[in-house]
Coordinates of C-alpha atoms in Angstrom, one line a residue:
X1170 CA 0.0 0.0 0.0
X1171 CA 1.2 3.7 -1.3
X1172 CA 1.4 6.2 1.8
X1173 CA -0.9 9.0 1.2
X1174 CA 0.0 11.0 4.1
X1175 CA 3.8 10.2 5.6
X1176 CA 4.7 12.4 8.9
X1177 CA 7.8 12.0 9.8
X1178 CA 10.0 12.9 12.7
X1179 CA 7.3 15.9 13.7
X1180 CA 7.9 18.2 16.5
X1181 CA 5.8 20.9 17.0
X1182 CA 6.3 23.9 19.8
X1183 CA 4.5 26.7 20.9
X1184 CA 6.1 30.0 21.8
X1185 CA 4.5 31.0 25.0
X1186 CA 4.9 34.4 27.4
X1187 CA 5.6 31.5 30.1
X1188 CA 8.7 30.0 27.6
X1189 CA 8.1 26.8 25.1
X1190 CA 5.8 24.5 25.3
X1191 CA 6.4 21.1 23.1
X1192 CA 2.8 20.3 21.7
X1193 CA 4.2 17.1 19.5
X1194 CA 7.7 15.0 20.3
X1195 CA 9.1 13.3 17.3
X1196 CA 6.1 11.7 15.9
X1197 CA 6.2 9.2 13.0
X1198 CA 2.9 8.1 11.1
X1199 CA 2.3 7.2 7.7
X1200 CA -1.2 6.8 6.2
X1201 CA -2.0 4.3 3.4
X1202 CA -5.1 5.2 0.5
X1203 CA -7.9 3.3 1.3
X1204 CA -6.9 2.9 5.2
X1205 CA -8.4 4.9 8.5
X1206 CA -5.5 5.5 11.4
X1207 CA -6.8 6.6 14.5
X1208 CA -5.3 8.7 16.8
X1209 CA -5.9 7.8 20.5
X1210 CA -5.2 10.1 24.0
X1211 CA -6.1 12.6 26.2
X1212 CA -6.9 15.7 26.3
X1213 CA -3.7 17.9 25.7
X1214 CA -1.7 14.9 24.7
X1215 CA -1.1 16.8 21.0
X1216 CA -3.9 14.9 19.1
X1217 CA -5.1 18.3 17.4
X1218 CA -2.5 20.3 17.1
X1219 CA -0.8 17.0 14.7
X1220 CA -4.5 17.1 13.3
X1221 CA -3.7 21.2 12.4
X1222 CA -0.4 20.4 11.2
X1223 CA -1.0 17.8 8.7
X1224 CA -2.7 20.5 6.7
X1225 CA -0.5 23.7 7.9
X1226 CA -3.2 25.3 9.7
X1227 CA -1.2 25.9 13.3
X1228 CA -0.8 29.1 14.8
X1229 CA 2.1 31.5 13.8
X1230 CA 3.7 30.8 17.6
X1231 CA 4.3 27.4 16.2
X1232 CA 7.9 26.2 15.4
X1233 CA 7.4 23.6 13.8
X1234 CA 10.5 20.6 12.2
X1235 CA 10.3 17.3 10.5
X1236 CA 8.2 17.0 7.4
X1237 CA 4.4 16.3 6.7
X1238 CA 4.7 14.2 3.2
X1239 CA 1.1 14.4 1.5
X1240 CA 1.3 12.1 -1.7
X1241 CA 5.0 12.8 -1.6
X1242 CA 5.4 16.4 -1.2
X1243 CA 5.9 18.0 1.9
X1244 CA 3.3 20.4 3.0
X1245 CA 5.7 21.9 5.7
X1246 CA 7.6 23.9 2.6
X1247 CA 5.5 24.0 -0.3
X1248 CA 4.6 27.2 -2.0
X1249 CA 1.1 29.3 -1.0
X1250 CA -0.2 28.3 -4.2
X1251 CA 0.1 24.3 -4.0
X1252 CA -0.8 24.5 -0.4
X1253 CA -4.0 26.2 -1.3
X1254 CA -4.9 23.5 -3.9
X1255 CA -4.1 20.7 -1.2
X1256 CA -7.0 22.0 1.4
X1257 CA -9.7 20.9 0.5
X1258 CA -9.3 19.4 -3.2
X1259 CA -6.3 16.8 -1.6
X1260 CA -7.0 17.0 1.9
X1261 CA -9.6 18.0 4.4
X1262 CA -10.7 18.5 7.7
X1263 CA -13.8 17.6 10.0
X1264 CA -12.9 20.4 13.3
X1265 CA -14.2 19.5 16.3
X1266 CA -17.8 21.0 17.5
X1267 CA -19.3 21.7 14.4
X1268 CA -21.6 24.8 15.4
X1269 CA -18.6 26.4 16.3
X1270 CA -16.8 25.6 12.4
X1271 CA -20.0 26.7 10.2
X1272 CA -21.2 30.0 9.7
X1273 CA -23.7 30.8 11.6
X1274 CA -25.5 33.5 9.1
X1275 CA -24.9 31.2 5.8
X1276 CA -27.3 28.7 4.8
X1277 CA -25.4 25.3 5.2
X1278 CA -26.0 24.7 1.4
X1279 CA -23.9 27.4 0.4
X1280 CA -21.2 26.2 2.6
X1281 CA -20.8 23.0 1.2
X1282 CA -20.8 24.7 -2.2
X1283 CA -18.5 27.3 -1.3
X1284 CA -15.1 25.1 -1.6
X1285 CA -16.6 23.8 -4.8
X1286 CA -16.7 27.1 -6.1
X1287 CA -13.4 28.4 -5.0
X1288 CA -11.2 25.3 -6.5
X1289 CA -13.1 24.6 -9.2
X1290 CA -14.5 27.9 -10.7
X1291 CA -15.2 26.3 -13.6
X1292 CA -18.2 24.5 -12.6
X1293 CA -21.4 26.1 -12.8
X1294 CA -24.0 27.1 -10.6
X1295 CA -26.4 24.3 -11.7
X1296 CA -23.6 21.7 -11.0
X1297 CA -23.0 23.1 -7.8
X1298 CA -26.0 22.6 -6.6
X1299 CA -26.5 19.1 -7.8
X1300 CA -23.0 18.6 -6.3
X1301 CA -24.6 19.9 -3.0
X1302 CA -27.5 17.9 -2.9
X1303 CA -25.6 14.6 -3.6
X1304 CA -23.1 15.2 -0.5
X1305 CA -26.0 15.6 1.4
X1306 CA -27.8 12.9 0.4
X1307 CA -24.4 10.5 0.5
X1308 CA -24.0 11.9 4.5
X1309 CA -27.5 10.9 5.1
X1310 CA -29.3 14.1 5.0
X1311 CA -32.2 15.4 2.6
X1312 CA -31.7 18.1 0.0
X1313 CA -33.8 19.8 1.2
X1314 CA -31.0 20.5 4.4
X1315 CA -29.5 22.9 2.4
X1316 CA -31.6 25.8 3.2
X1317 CA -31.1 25.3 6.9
X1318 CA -28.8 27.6 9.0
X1319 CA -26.6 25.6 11.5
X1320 CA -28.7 26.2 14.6
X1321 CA -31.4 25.1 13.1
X1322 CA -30.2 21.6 12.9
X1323 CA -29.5 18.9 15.5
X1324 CA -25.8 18.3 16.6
X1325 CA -25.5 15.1 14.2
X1326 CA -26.8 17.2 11.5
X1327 CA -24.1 19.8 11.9
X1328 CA -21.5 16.9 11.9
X1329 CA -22.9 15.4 8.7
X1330 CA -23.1 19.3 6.9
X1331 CA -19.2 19.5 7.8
X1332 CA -18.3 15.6 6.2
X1333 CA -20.4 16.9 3.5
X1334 CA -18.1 20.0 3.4
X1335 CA -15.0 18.1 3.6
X1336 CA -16.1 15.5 0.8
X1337 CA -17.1 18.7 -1.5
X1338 CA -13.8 18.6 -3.3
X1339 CA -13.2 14.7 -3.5
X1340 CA -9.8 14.9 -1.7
X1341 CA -8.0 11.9 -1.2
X1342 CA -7.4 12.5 2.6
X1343 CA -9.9 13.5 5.4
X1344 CA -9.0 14.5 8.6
X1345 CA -11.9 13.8 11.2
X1346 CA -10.7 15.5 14.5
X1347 CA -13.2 14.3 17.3
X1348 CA -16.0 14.1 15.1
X1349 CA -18.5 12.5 17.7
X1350 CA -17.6 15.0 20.7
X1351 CA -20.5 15.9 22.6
X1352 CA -23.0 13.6 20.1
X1353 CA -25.0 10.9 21.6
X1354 CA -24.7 7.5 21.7
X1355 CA -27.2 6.3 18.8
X1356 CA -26.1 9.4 16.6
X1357 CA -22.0 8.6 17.5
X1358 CA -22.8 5.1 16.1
X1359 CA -24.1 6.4 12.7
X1360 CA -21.7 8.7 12.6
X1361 CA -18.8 6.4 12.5
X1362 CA -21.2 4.0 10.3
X1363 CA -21.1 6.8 7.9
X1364 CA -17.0 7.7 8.4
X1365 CA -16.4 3.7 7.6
X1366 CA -19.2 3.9 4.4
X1367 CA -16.9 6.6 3.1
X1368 CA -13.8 4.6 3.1
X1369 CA -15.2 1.5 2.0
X1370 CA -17.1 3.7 -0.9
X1371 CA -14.7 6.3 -2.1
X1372 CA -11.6 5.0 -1.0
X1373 CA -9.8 7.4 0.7
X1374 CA -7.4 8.1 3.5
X1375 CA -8.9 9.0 6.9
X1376 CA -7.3 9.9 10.1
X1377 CA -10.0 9.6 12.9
X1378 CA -8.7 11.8 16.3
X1379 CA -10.6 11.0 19.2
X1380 CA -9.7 10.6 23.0
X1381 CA -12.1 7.3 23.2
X1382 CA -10.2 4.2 22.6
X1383 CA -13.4 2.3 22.1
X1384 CA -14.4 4.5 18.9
X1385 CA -11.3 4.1 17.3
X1386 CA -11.7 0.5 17.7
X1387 CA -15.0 0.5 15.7
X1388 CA -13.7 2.3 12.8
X1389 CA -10.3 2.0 12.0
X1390 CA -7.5 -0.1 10.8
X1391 CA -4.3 1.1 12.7
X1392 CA -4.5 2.7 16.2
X1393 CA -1.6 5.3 17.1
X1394 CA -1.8 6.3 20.9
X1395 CA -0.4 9.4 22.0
X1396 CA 0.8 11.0 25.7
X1397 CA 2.8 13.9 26.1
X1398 CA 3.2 15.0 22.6
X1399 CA 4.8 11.4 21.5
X1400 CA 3.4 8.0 20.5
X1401 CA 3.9 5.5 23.0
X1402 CA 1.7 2.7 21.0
X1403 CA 0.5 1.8 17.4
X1404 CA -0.5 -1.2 15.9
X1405 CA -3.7 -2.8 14.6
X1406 CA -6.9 -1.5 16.4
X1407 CA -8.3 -4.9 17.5
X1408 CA -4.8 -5.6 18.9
X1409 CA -4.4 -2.4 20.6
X1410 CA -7.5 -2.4 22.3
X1411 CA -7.8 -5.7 23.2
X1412 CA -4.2 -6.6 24.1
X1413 CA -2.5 -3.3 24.6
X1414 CA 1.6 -3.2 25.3
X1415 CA 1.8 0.4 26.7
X1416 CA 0.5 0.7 29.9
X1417 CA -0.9 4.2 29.2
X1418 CA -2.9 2.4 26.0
X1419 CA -4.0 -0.4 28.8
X1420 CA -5.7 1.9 30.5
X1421 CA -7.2 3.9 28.3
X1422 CA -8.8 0.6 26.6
X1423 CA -10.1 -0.2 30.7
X1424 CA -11.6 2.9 31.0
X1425 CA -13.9 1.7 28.0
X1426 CA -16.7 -0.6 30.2
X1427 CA -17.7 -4.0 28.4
X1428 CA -21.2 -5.4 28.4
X1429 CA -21.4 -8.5 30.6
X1430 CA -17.9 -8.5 32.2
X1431 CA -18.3 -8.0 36.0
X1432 CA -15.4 -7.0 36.2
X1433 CA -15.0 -4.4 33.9
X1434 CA -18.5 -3.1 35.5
X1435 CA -17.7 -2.9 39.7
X1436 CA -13.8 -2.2 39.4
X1437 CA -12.6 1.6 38.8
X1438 CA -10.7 1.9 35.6
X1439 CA -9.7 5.3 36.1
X1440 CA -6.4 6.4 35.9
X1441 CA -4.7 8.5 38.6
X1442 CA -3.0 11.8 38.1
X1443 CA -3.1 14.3 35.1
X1444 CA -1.0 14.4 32.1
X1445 CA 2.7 16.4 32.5
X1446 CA 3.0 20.1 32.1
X1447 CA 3.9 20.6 28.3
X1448 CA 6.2 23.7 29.3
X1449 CA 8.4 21.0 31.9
X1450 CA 11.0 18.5 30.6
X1451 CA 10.6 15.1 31.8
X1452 CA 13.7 13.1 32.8
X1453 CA 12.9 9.5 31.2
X1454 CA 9.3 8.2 30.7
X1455 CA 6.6 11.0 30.7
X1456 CA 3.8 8.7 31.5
X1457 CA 6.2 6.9 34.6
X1458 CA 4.5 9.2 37.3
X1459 CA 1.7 7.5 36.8
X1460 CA 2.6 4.0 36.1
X1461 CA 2.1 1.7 38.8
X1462 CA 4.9 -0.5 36.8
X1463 CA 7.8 2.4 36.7
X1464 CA 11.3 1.3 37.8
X1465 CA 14.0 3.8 38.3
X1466 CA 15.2 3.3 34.7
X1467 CA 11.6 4.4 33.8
X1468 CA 12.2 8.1 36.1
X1469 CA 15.5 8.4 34.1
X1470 CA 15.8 7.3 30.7
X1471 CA 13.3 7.9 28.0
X1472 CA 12.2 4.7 25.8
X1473 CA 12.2 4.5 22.9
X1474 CA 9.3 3.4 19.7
X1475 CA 10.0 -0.1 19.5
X1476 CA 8.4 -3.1 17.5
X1477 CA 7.6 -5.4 19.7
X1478 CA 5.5 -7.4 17.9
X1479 CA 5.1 -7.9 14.0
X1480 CA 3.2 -4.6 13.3
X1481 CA 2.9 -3.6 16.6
X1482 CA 5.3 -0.7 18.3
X1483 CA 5.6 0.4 21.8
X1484 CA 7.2 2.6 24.1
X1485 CA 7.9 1.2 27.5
X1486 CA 11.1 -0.4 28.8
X1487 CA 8.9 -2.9 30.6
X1488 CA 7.5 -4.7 27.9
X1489 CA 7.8 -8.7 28.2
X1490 CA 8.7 -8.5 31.9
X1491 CA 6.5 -9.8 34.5

């Protein structure tokens, strides 16, 4: 399989009033046509701001190395001009909270028309519109959704406009960062229903960002889990969330309750302690403060991203010990 989308040897930081803070630590992904990688951790752990990057859409304070290789060109030091015909037309992205990414005065029709009309001006008006009403009808939505403003549909509604929107242009990559925040359950599953339809259907590369290990699960092919800027975990998702190496990826996947295990229903899977301060360097092993298994060479020397397994890379110096 051809990478689509090849990141390599990433590291993003933000220039702060308090001094640098290191968003993303070396990360190394690569994204095949046809294949969904999802990217797994908590809140702060860097998921969006790689999500931002793969596209060039971070802030100015961001110094940013490594490279971001989109069908073999890097996007980290390509001209305005070719960067502007990869959004959209070669890659998209679904942002998180979709009320908050639409335009709240624009009917949602013209919105999904709009990068149509900008990177394809030769289209016309009539074919924009049929355009239009096919995206909305492929995300599951009538046509006649098009001459809704975004509050006046439901949350799942606004997440389907914004696939729609990021489907307008046929790229060959989508970007879905948390696309089922804040939706409920029976709306998250068609969501994700739909996400895997695309793939299936049109064949293209998707990275799926969310914080719940269980969602990931359901929809994609590779898992990547990330703490601290860095991935500590990545390998096959049915493998990562059923047998996880990386104690952080362990518990993640335990905080996820399964139906009918006693177990996983009366015992607390939380997971002590908060993430480390961005802005503090971390002799060894971010994650050792709050690993139960930490030995001293955990609180002083950093591990490496090792395979482990065939296809499956890890983190942790303890792997394969008892």
């Amino acid at each position: 399989m051809s990478d689509l989308l090849h990141v390599r040897d990433l590291h993003v930081t933000y220039r702060t009033d308090e001094g640098p803070l290191s968003a993303v630590r070396g990360i190394d992904l690569r994204v095949g046509r046809g294949e969904v990688l999802g990217i797994a951790g908590e809140s702060g752990c860097g998921k969006s701001t790689l999500a931002s990057t793969v596209l060039r859409l971070q802030p100015a304070s961001a110094d940013v190395t490594g490279a971001v290789l989109f069908d073999g060109a890097d996007v980290l030091t390509m001209r305005w001009g070719d960067l502007r015909a990869v959004r959209w037309a070669g890659a998209s992205i679904v942002f998180q909270g979709a009320l908050h990414s639409l335009n709240p005065v624009r009917r949602v029709g013209v919105q999904i028309g709009e990068p149509i009309r900008v990177h394809e001006p030769e289209v016309g008006d009539d074919e924009v519109d049929a355009r239009v009403t096919d995206l909305l009808e492929q995300v599951g939505l009538p046509a006649a959704r098009a001459a809704a403003y975004p509050h006046q549909l439901s949350g799942g509604q606004r997440q389907r406009v914004m696939i729609a929107m990021a489907l307008a242009c046929r790229p060959d990559l989508v970007v879905a960062d948390e696309p089922t925040t804040a939706l409920d359950v029976m709306v998250q599953a068609q969501v994700l229903d739909l996400l895997s339809g695309l793939v299936r259907d049109l064949g293209v590369g998707m990275v799926v960002i969310s914080h719940d290990l269980s969602v990931l699960a359901d929809v994609c092919d590779r898992i990547a889990v990330m703490y601290a800027g860095r991935v500590v975990e990545q390998g096959p998702a049915d493998e990562v969330f059923g047998r996880a190496l990386h104690p952080y990826a362990a518990a993640l996947s335990a905080a996820f309750p399964r139906v009918g295990d006693p177990a996983s229903r009366y015992a607390p899977a939380g997971l002590p302690g908060d993430p480390p301060d961005p802005r503090e360097s971390v002799a060894g092993c971010s994650f050792a403060p709050r690993c139960a298994r930490a030995v001293e060479r955990c609180r002083s020397e950093e591990p490496p991203l090792e395979e482990h397994l065939p296809g499956r890379t890890a983190a942790c110096w303890r792997i394969g010990e008892p």
